[in-house]
Structure formats: C-alpha cells, structure tokens
Coordinates of C-alpha atoms in Angstrom, one line a residue:
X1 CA 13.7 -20.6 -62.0
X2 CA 12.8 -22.5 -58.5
X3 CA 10.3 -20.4 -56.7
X4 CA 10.2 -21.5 -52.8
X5 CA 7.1 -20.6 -50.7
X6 CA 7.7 -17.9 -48.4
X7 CA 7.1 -19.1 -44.8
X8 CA 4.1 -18.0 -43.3
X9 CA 4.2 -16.8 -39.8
X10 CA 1.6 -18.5 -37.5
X11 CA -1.9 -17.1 -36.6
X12 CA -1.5 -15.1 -33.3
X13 CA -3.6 -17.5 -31.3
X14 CA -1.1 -20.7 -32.4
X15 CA 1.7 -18.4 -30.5
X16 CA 0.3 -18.4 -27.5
X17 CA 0.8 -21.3 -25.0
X18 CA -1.9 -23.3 -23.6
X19 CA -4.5 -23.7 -26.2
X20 CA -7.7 -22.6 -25.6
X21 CA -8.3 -22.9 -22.2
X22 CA -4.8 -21.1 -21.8
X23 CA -6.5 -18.0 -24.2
X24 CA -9.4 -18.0 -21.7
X25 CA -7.9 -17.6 -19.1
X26 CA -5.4 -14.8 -20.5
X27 CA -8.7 -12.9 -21.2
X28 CA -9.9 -13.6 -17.6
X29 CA -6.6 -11.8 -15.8
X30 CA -7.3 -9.0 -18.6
X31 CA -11.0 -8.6 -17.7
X32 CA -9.4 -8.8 -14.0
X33 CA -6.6 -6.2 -14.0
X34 CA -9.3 -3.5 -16.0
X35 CA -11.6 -4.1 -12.9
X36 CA -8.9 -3.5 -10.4
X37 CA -8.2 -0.6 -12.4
X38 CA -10.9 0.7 -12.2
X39 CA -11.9 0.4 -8.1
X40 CA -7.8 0.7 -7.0
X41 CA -7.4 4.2 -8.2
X42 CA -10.7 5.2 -6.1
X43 CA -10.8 2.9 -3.2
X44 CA -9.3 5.5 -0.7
X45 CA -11.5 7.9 -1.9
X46 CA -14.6 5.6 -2.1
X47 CA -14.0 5.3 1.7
X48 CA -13.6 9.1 2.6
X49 CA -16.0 10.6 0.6
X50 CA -19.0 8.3 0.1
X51 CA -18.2 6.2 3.6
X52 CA -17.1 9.3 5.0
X53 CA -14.0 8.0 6.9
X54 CA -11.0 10.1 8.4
X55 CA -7.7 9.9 7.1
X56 CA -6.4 7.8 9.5
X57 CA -9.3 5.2 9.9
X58 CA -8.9 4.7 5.8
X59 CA -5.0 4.1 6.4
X60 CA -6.0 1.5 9.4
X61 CA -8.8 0.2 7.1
X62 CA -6.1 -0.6 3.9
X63 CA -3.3 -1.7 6.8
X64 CA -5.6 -4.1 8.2
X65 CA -7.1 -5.4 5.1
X66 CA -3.7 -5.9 3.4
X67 CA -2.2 -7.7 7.0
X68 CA -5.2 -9.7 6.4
X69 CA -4.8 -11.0 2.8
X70 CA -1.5 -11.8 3.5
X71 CA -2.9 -15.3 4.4
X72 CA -4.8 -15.6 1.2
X73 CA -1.6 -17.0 -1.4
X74 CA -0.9 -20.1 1.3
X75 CA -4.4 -20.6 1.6
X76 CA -5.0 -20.4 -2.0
X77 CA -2.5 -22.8 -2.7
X78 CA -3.5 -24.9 -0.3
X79 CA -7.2 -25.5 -1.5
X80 CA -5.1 -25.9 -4.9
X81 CA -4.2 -28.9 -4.2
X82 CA -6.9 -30.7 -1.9
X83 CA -9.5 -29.5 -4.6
X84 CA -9.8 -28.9 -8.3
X85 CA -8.2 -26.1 -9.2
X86 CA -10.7 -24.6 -12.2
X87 CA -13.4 -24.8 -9.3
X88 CA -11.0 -23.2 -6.3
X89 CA -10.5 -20.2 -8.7
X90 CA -14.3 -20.0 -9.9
X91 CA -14.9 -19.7 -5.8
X92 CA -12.4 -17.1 -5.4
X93 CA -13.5 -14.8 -8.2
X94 CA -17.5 -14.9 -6.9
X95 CA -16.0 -14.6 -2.7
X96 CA -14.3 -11.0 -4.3
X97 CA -17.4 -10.0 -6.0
X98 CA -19.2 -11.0 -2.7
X99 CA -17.3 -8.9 -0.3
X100 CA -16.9 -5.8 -3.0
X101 CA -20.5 -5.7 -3.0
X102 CA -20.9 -6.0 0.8
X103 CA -19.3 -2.4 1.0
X104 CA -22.4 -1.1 -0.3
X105 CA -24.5 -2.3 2.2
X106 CA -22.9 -0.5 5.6
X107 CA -21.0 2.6 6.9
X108 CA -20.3 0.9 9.8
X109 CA -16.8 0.6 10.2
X110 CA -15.9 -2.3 11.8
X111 CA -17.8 -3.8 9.0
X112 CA -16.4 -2.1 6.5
X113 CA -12.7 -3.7 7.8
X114 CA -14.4 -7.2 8.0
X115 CA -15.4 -6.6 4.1
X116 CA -12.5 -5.1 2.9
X117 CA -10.3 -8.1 5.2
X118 CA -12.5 -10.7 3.3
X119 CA -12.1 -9.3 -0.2
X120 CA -8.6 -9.0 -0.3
X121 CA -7.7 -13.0 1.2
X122 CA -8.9 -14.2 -2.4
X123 CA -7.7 -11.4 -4.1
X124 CA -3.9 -12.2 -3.2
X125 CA -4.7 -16.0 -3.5
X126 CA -6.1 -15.0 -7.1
X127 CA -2.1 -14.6 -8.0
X128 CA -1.1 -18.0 -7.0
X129 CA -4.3 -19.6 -8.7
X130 CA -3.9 -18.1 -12.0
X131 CA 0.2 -19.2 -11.4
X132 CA -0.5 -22.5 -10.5
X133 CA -3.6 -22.9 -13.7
X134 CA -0.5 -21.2 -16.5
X135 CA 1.7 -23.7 -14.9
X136 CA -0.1 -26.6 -15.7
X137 CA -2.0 -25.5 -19.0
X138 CA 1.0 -24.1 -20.7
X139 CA 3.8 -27.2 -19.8
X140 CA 7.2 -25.7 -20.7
X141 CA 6.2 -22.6 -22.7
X142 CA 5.2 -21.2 -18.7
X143 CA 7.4 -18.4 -18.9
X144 CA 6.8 -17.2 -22.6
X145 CA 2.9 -17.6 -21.4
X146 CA 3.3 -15.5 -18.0
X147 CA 5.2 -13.1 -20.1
X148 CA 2.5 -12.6 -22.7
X149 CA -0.3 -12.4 -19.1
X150 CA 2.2 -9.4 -17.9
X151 CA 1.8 -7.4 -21.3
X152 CA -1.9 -8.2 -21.3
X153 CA -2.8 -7.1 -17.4
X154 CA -0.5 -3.9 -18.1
X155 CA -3.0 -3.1 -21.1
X156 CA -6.1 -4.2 -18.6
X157 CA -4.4 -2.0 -16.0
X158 CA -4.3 1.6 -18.3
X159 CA -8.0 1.0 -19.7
X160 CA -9.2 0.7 -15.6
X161 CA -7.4 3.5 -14.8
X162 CA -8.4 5.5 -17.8
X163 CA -12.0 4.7 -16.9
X164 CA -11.6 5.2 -13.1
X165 CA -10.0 9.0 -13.7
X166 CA -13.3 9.7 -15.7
X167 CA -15.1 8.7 -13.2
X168 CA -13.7 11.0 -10.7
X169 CA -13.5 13.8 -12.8
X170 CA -17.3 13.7 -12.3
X171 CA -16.9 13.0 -8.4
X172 CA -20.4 12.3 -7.5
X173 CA -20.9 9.2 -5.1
X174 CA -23.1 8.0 -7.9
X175 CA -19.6 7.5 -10.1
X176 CA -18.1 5.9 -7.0
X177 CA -20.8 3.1 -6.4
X178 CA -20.4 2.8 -10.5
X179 CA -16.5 1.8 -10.0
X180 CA -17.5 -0.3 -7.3
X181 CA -20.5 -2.0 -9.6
X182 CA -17.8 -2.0 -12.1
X183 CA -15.5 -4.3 -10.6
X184 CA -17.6 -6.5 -8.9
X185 CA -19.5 -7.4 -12.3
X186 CA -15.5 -7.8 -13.9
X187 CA -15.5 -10.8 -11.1
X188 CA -18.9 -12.6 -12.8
X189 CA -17.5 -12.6 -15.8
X190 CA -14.4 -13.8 -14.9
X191 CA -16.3 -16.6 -13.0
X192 CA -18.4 -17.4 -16.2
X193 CA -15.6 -17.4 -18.3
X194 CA -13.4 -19.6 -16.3
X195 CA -16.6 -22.4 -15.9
X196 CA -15.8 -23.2 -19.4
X197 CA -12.1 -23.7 -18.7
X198 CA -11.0 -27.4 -18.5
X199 CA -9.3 -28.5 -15.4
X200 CA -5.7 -28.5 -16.4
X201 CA -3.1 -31.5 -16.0
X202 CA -1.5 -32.2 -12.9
X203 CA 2.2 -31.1 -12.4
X204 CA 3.1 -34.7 -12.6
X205 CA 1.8 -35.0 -16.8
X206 CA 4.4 -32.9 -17.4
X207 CA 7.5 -34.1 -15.3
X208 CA 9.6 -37.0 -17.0
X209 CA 12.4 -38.4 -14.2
X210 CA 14.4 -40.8 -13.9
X211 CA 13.9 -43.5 -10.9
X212 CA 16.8 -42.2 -8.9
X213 CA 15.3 -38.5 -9.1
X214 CA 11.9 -39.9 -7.5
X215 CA 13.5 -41.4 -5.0
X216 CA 15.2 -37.5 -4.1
X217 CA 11.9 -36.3 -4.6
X218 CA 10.2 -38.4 -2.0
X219 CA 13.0 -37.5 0.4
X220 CA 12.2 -34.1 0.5
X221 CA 9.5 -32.7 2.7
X222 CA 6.3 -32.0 1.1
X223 CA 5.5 -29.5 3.8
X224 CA 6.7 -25.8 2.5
X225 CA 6.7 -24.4 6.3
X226 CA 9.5 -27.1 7.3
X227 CA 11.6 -26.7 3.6
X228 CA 13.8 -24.0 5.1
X229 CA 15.6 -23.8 1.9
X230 CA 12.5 -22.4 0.0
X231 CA 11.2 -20.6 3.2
X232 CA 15.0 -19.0 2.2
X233 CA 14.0 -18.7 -1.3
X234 CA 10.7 -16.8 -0.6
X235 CA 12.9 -14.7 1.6
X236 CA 15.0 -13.3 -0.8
X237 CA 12.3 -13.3 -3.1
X238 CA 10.4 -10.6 -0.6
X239 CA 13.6 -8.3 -1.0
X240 CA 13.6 -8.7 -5.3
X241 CA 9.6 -7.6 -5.1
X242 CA 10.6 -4.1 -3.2
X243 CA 11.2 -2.7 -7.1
X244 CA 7.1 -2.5 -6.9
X245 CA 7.4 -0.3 -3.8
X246 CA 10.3 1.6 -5.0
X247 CA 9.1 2.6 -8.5
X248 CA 5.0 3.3 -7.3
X249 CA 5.9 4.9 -3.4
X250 CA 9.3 6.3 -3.3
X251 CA 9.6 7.6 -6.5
X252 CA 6.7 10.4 -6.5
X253 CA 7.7 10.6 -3.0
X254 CA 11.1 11.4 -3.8
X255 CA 11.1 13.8 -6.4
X256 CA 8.7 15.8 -4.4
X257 CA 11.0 15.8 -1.3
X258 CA 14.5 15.4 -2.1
X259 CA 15.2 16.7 -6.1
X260 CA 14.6 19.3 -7.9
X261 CA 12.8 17.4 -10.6
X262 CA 9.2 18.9 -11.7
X263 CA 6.3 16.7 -10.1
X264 CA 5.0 15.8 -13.4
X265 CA 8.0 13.6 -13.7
X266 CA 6.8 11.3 -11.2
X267 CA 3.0 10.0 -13.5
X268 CA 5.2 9.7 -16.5
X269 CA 8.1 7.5 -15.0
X270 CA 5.2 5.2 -14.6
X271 CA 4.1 5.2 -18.4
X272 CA 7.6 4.5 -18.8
X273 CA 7.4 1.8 -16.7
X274 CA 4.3 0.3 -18.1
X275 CA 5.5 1.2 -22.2
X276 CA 8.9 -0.9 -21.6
X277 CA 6.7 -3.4 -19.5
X278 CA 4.4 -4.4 -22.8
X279 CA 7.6 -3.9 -25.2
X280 CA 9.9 -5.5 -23.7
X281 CA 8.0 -9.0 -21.3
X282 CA 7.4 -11.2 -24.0
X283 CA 11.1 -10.5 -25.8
X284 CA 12.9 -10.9 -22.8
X285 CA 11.1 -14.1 -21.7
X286 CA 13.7 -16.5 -24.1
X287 CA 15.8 -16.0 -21.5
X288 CA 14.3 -17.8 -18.9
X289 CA 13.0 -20.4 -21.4
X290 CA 14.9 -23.2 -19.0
X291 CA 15.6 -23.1 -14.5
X292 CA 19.4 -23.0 -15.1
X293 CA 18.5 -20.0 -17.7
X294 CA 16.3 -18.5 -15.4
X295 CA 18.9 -18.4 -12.5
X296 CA 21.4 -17.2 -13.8
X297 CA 19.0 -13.8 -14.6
X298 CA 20.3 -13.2 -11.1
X299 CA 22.9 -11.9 -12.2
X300 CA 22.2 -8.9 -14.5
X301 CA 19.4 -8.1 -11.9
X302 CA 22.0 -7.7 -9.0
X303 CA 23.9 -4.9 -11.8
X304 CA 20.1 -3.0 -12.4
X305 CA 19.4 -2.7 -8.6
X306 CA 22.6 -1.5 -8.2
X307 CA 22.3 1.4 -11.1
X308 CA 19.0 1.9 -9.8
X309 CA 19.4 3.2 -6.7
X310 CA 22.9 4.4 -7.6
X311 CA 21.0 6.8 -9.8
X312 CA 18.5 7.7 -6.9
X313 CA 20.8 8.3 -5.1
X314 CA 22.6 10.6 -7.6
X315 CA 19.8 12.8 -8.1
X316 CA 19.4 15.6 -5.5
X317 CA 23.2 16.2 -6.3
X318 CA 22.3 18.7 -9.0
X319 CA 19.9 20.9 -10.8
X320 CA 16.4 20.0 -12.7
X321 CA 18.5 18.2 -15.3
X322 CA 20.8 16.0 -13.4
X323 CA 17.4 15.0 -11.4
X324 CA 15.5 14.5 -14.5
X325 CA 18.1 12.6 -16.2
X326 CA 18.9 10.8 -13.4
X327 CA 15.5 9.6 -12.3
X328 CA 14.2 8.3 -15.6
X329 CA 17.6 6.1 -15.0
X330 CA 16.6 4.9 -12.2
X331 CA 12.9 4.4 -13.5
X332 CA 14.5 2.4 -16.5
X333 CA 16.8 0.1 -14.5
X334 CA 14.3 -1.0 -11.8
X335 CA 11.3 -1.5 -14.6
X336 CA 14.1 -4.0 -16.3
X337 CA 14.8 -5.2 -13.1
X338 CA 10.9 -5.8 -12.5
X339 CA 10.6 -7.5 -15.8
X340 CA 13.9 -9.9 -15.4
X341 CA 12.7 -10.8 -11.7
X342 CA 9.3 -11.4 -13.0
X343 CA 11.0 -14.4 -15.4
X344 CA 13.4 -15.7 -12.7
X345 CA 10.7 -15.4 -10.0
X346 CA 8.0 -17.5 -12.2
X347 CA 10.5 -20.3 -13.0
X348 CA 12.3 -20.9 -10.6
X349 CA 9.9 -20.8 -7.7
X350 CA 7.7 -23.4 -9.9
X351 CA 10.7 -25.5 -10.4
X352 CA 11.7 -25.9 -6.6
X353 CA 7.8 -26.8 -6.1
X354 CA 6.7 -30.8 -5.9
X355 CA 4.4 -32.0 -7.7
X356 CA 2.6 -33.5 -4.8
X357 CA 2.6 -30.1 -3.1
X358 CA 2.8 -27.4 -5.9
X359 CA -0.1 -25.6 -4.7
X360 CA 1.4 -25.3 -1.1
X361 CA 4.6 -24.2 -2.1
X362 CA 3.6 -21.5 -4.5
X363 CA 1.4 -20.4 -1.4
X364 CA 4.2 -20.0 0.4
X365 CA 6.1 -17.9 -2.4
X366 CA 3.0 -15.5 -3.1
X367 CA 3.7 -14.6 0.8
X368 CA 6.6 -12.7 -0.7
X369 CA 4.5 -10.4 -3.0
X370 CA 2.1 -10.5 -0.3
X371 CA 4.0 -9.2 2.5
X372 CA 6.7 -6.6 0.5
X373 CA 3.0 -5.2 -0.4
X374 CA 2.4 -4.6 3.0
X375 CA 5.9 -4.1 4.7
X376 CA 7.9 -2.6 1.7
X377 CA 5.7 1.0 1.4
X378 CA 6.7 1.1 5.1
X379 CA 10.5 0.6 4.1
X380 CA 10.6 2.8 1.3
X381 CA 9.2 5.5 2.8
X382 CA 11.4 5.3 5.6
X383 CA 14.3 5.3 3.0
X384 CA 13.2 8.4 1.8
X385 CA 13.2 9.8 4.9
X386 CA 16.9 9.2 5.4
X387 CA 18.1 10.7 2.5
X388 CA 20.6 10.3 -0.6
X389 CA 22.8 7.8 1.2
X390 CA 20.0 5.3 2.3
X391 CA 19.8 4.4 -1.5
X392 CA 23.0 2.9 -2.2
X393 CA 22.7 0.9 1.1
X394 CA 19.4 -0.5 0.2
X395 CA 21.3 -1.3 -3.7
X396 CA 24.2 -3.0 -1.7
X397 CA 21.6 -5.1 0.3
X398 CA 19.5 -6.5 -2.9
X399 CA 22.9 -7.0 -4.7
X400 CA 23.9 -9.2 -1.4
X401 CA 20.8 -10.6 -1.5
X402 CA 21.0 -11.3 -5.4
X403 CA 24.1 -13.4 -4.6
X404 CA 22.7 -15.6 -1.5
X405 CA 19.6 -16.2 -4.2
X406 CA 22.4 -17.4 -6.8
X407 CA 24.1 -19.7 -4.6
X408 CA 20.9 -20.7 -2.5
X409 CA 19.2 -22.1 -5.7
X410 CA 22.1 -24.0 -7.5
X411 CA 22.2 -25.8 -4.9
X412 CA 18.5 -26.9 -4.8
X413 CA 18.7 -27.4 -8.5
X414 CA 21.9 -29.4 -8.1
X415 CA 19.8 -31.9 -5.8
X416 CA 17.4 -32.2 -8.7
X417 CA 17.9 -34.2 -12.4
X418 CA 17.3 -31.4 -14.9
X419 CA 13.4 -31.7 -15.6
X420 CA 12.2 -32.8 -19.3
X421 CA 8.8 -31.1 -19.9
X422 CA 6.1 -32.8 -22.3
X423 CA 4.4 -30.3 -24.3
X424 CA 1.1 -31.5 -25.4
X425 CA -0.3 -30.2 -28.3
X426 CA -3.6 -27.9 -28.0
X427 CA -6.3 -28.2 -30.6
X428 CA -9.4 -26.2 -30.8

C-alpha cells in the first residue's frame, strides 16, 4: 500500500509577507497601537485633572492638535521620498516620544497646544510611513500583509486599553504620568527596533511594464496636488473613512439619545467590532489580492453602508428589542464595511501612486483619514442631532459616493497596463 506524506502546513513566520524586516516591523505597529492604547483612553483626562484644564480649553486643545496633524501624512510622504525611508520613520517615532514627554514639563497652556500640535504631525504621518515601508517590503502579498497589521494593532489596541482602564481605576496623577511614561518609552523601542530594519526596495523593483506603459507613466504629473483625479479619489475616500466616526461617536451617542437600547450596548458593539476585526481581516484579504479585485469591493461596500444606516435608522422605531437587534445590525454591517474599505483603500490608493512620487501621493491619501478624523465627529454628531431620517440620507450619499469611486477608478486603471509584481523571496 502507497503511503503519501501528508502536507505540512508552513511555520507561521513563512506566512507572513515581507520576511524579516516585514515581522519587525509588524511588531513595531503592535508595540505602537498598545502605547496609544494606553495614553488615548486618558489623554482628556491627563489634561483636566493633572493639567487642570476646563472642558472647553481640552476640546480646543484636541481641535487644534488634530487641525494640526492633519499636515503630518503629506509631509510624511513627502520626506518619504527625498529621504530614506527606514531613517524618516526612526525620526518620526523619537519626534512623538519628544513631544509626549514635553507635556510633562509645563501647565502652561499655550504650550501644552504647541506639544500636543507637534506630537500629533508625526503621529498621522506614522500611517503613511508604515504604508509606504509594507508597500515596498511585502511586493504583491501588500494586502494579505496590511490585513495581518489590522488583526495585530486590534490586539495592541485591547492590551493598551486594558492597561489604561487599570490605571484609572487608581486615578492618582502618579498613574497618569505612568501612561504618559508608558507610551513615550513604546516610541524608543519602536525606534530601536526599526534601526535594525533594512531600507526596503524602491516601488520601481517591483513594477514590471511594458515600454508603452512608461511612456503613460511619464505623462502623468508626478505632483499629487495637480492629479485632480486622485485629489478625487482621496475625496471619496474621506466619505468611506466616516464608518470610524460612525461606529466610535454616533453610536454611544445614539443609543443614549434616540433608542431605547440599554447604554451597555454601546462598549460591547465595539468588542464586536474589534472580535469580527481579528476574525475576519486576514480571510477577507483574498479578495483584494489584485487592483481590479480590489475595485470591484466597491460594490458590496455601497450594499453594507446602505444596511448600516438603514438599520440606524430603524432603531428608535420600536422597543429595547428592535433597538438592540437593530443596532448590533448596524454595528455588524459598518465593521464589514470597515474591514472591506480597509482592503480597497490599501490597494487601490497604492496602485494609482508613481513610483517616482509614491511617498507624495500616499500623503495626499492619508489627508482622508486625517481630515474625516477631524471633520467626521463634527458630522456625525450633527447627524444625530437630526434624527431617524438623517441616517438613510447619509447611507444614500456614501452609496452615491461608492458609485463615483467605481467609475472614477476604472478609468484611472484603464489608463494603466495591468502591473506584474516580482515577489522576492525573504530568507532569514
């Protein structure tokens, strides 16, 4: 009788993308998101009760630090790609450790703006950097790699929090300088650990063209704030990223005001959120494995923003069970519409970029996360103010928008010979 050998599946560190360096630097956005954990959950409260600020001066000081990093992805990208980009990243890390422990040193407030401004310009560039290194380090398995990232930093984000809520349990301004401490060390490490990461290949290693595609290339402007068709793009892409706002903002927000849903809803709709995130990311990543797969995601999104708000809309209608039911709907439907944005977002934005100018035009897309951030709590909240019929108008403008998105980027891809991607092998 023929006995076969049973395949072996590989070890886990073969599965993911990008070799060592790619591992590292997975680790690094881990280490990251449990710092930020652990000094997002007590920032407001770091400033009125250890800084002692009023309400509204800690508002103003968040508004005008969040205005401020708005500038941070461009410039980010920018310095991407006029510098290398292990060192731009290493800078950016020890600049947020710099300015996080600044706060400890005034109460002043106009300094405590300046400090807070300063911190968050790398701290929104940080996105496009880490993009721009899984880009280049992981060739065509990107979107499997930033998949895998998602499910780590979700894990990185529970342990910070977990650690930030025992903190304030003990509510001393000793535990709040510890949080601070806390992340600002998070940032040397990071910086440590990404000094032994290798610079990573430049976009051009891994695109393969044919001469007439170069020649397109070249005739298209290498300047992202005159490329109105991905100033467009990024446009749209703002109106996708309002899922963040909705689920974190207007959710607690609504069920308090509007449904007759028990508050304790609103903390577990986000453990939903977060349990389908690290289930459900890597799986759902094959399909975006290619541009043309990862555009026509646009689709399916369009049908979850629509039952998502449908269902918020749907659920001050009836008692505590219709809310309930209809809320974790809702919560459901915009967490898959978060995680199928994520894969088309990622893709496609790095597809549409140049090589000679990658860093500049992911810049200019981190301005959408950057700016729904600021503008899109604003929105929401106004949204909830409104009422029950406010929601199906915002779901019929993000399905409109879904559509322009569609048509918007077969045509930018149809400029564009389908891209071959090398993938280099990775050895230890």
């Amino acid at each position: 009788m023929n006995r076969t050998t049973p395949s072996t599946r590989p070890p886990l560190k073969d599965r993911i993308p990008g070799g060592p360096d790619g591992r590292r630097m997975l680790l690094v956005g881990f280490i990251d998101k449990c710092g930020t954990g652990l000094w997002s959950t007590a920032m407001a409260l770091y400033f009125t009760y250890v800084t002692g600020l009023g309400l509204g001066q800690v508002g103003l000081l968040i508004a005008l630090s969040g205005a401020a990093g708005i500038a941070g992805a461009p410039l980010g990208g920018r310095l991407a790609d006029r510098f290398p980009l292990v060192r731009v990243i290493i800078c950016s890390q020890l600049l947020r450790a710099a300015a996080l422990l600044a706060l400890l040193t005034t109460d002043h407030y106009p300094l405590l703006v300046l400090f807070a401004a300063v911190g968050a310009l790398p701290d929104r560039a940080t996105n496009v950097l880490t993009k721009l290194y899984a880009a280049r380090v992981a060739g065509s398995e990107r979107i499997r790699y930033q998949a895998i990232n998602r499910t780590i930093s979700n894990f990185g984000w529970t342990l910070g929090g977990l650690g930030a809520a025992a903190a304030l349990a003990v509510g001393s301004s000793t535990a709040f300088h510890l949080l601070l401490l806390g992340n600002a060390f998070s940032y040397l490490v990071m910086a440590a650990l990404t000094f032994r990461c290798a610079e990573p290949p430049a976009p051009a290693a891994f695109r393969v063209t044919a001469p007439s595609a170069d020649e397109a290339r070249t005739t298209k402007p290498s300047n992202p704030w005159r490329d109105r068709g991905f100033l467009a793009f990024t446009a749209g892409e703002s109106v996708f990223f309002l899922h963040d706002s909705i689920l974190q903002v207007a959710l607690p927000l609504w069920i308090v005001h509007a449904t007759d849903a028990p508050v304790g809803l609103a903390p577990l709709l986000l453990v939903i959120n977060s349990v389908l995130v690290v289930l459900f990311q890597v799986p759902l990543s094959r399909f975006g494995a290619t541009t043309d797969d990862a555009r026509r995601l646009l689709a399916p999104l369009a049908g979850l923003f629509a039952l998502g708000t449908l269902a918020l809309g749907a659920s001050p209608l009836g008692g505590p069970v219709l809310a309930v039911t209809a809320l974790v709907v809702a919560a459901v439907a915009l967490t898959f519409a978060e995680m199928l944005h994520t894969i088309a977002s990622w893709e496609i934005s790095v597809a549409l970029a140049p090589d000679d100018a990658q860093g500049a035009y992911l810049g200019v897309h981190g301005l959408a996360q950057s700016t729904q951030r600021f503008a899109g709590p604003l929105l929401v909240t106004g949204i909830v103010s409104v009422g029950p019929l406010a929601w199906p108008a915002l779901g019929a403008a993000l399905v409109a928008t879904t559509a322009a998105q569609r048509r918007l980027v077969r045509r930018r891809l149809s400029d564009l010979r389908p891209v071959t991607v090398s993938v280099e092998s990775y050895s230890e």
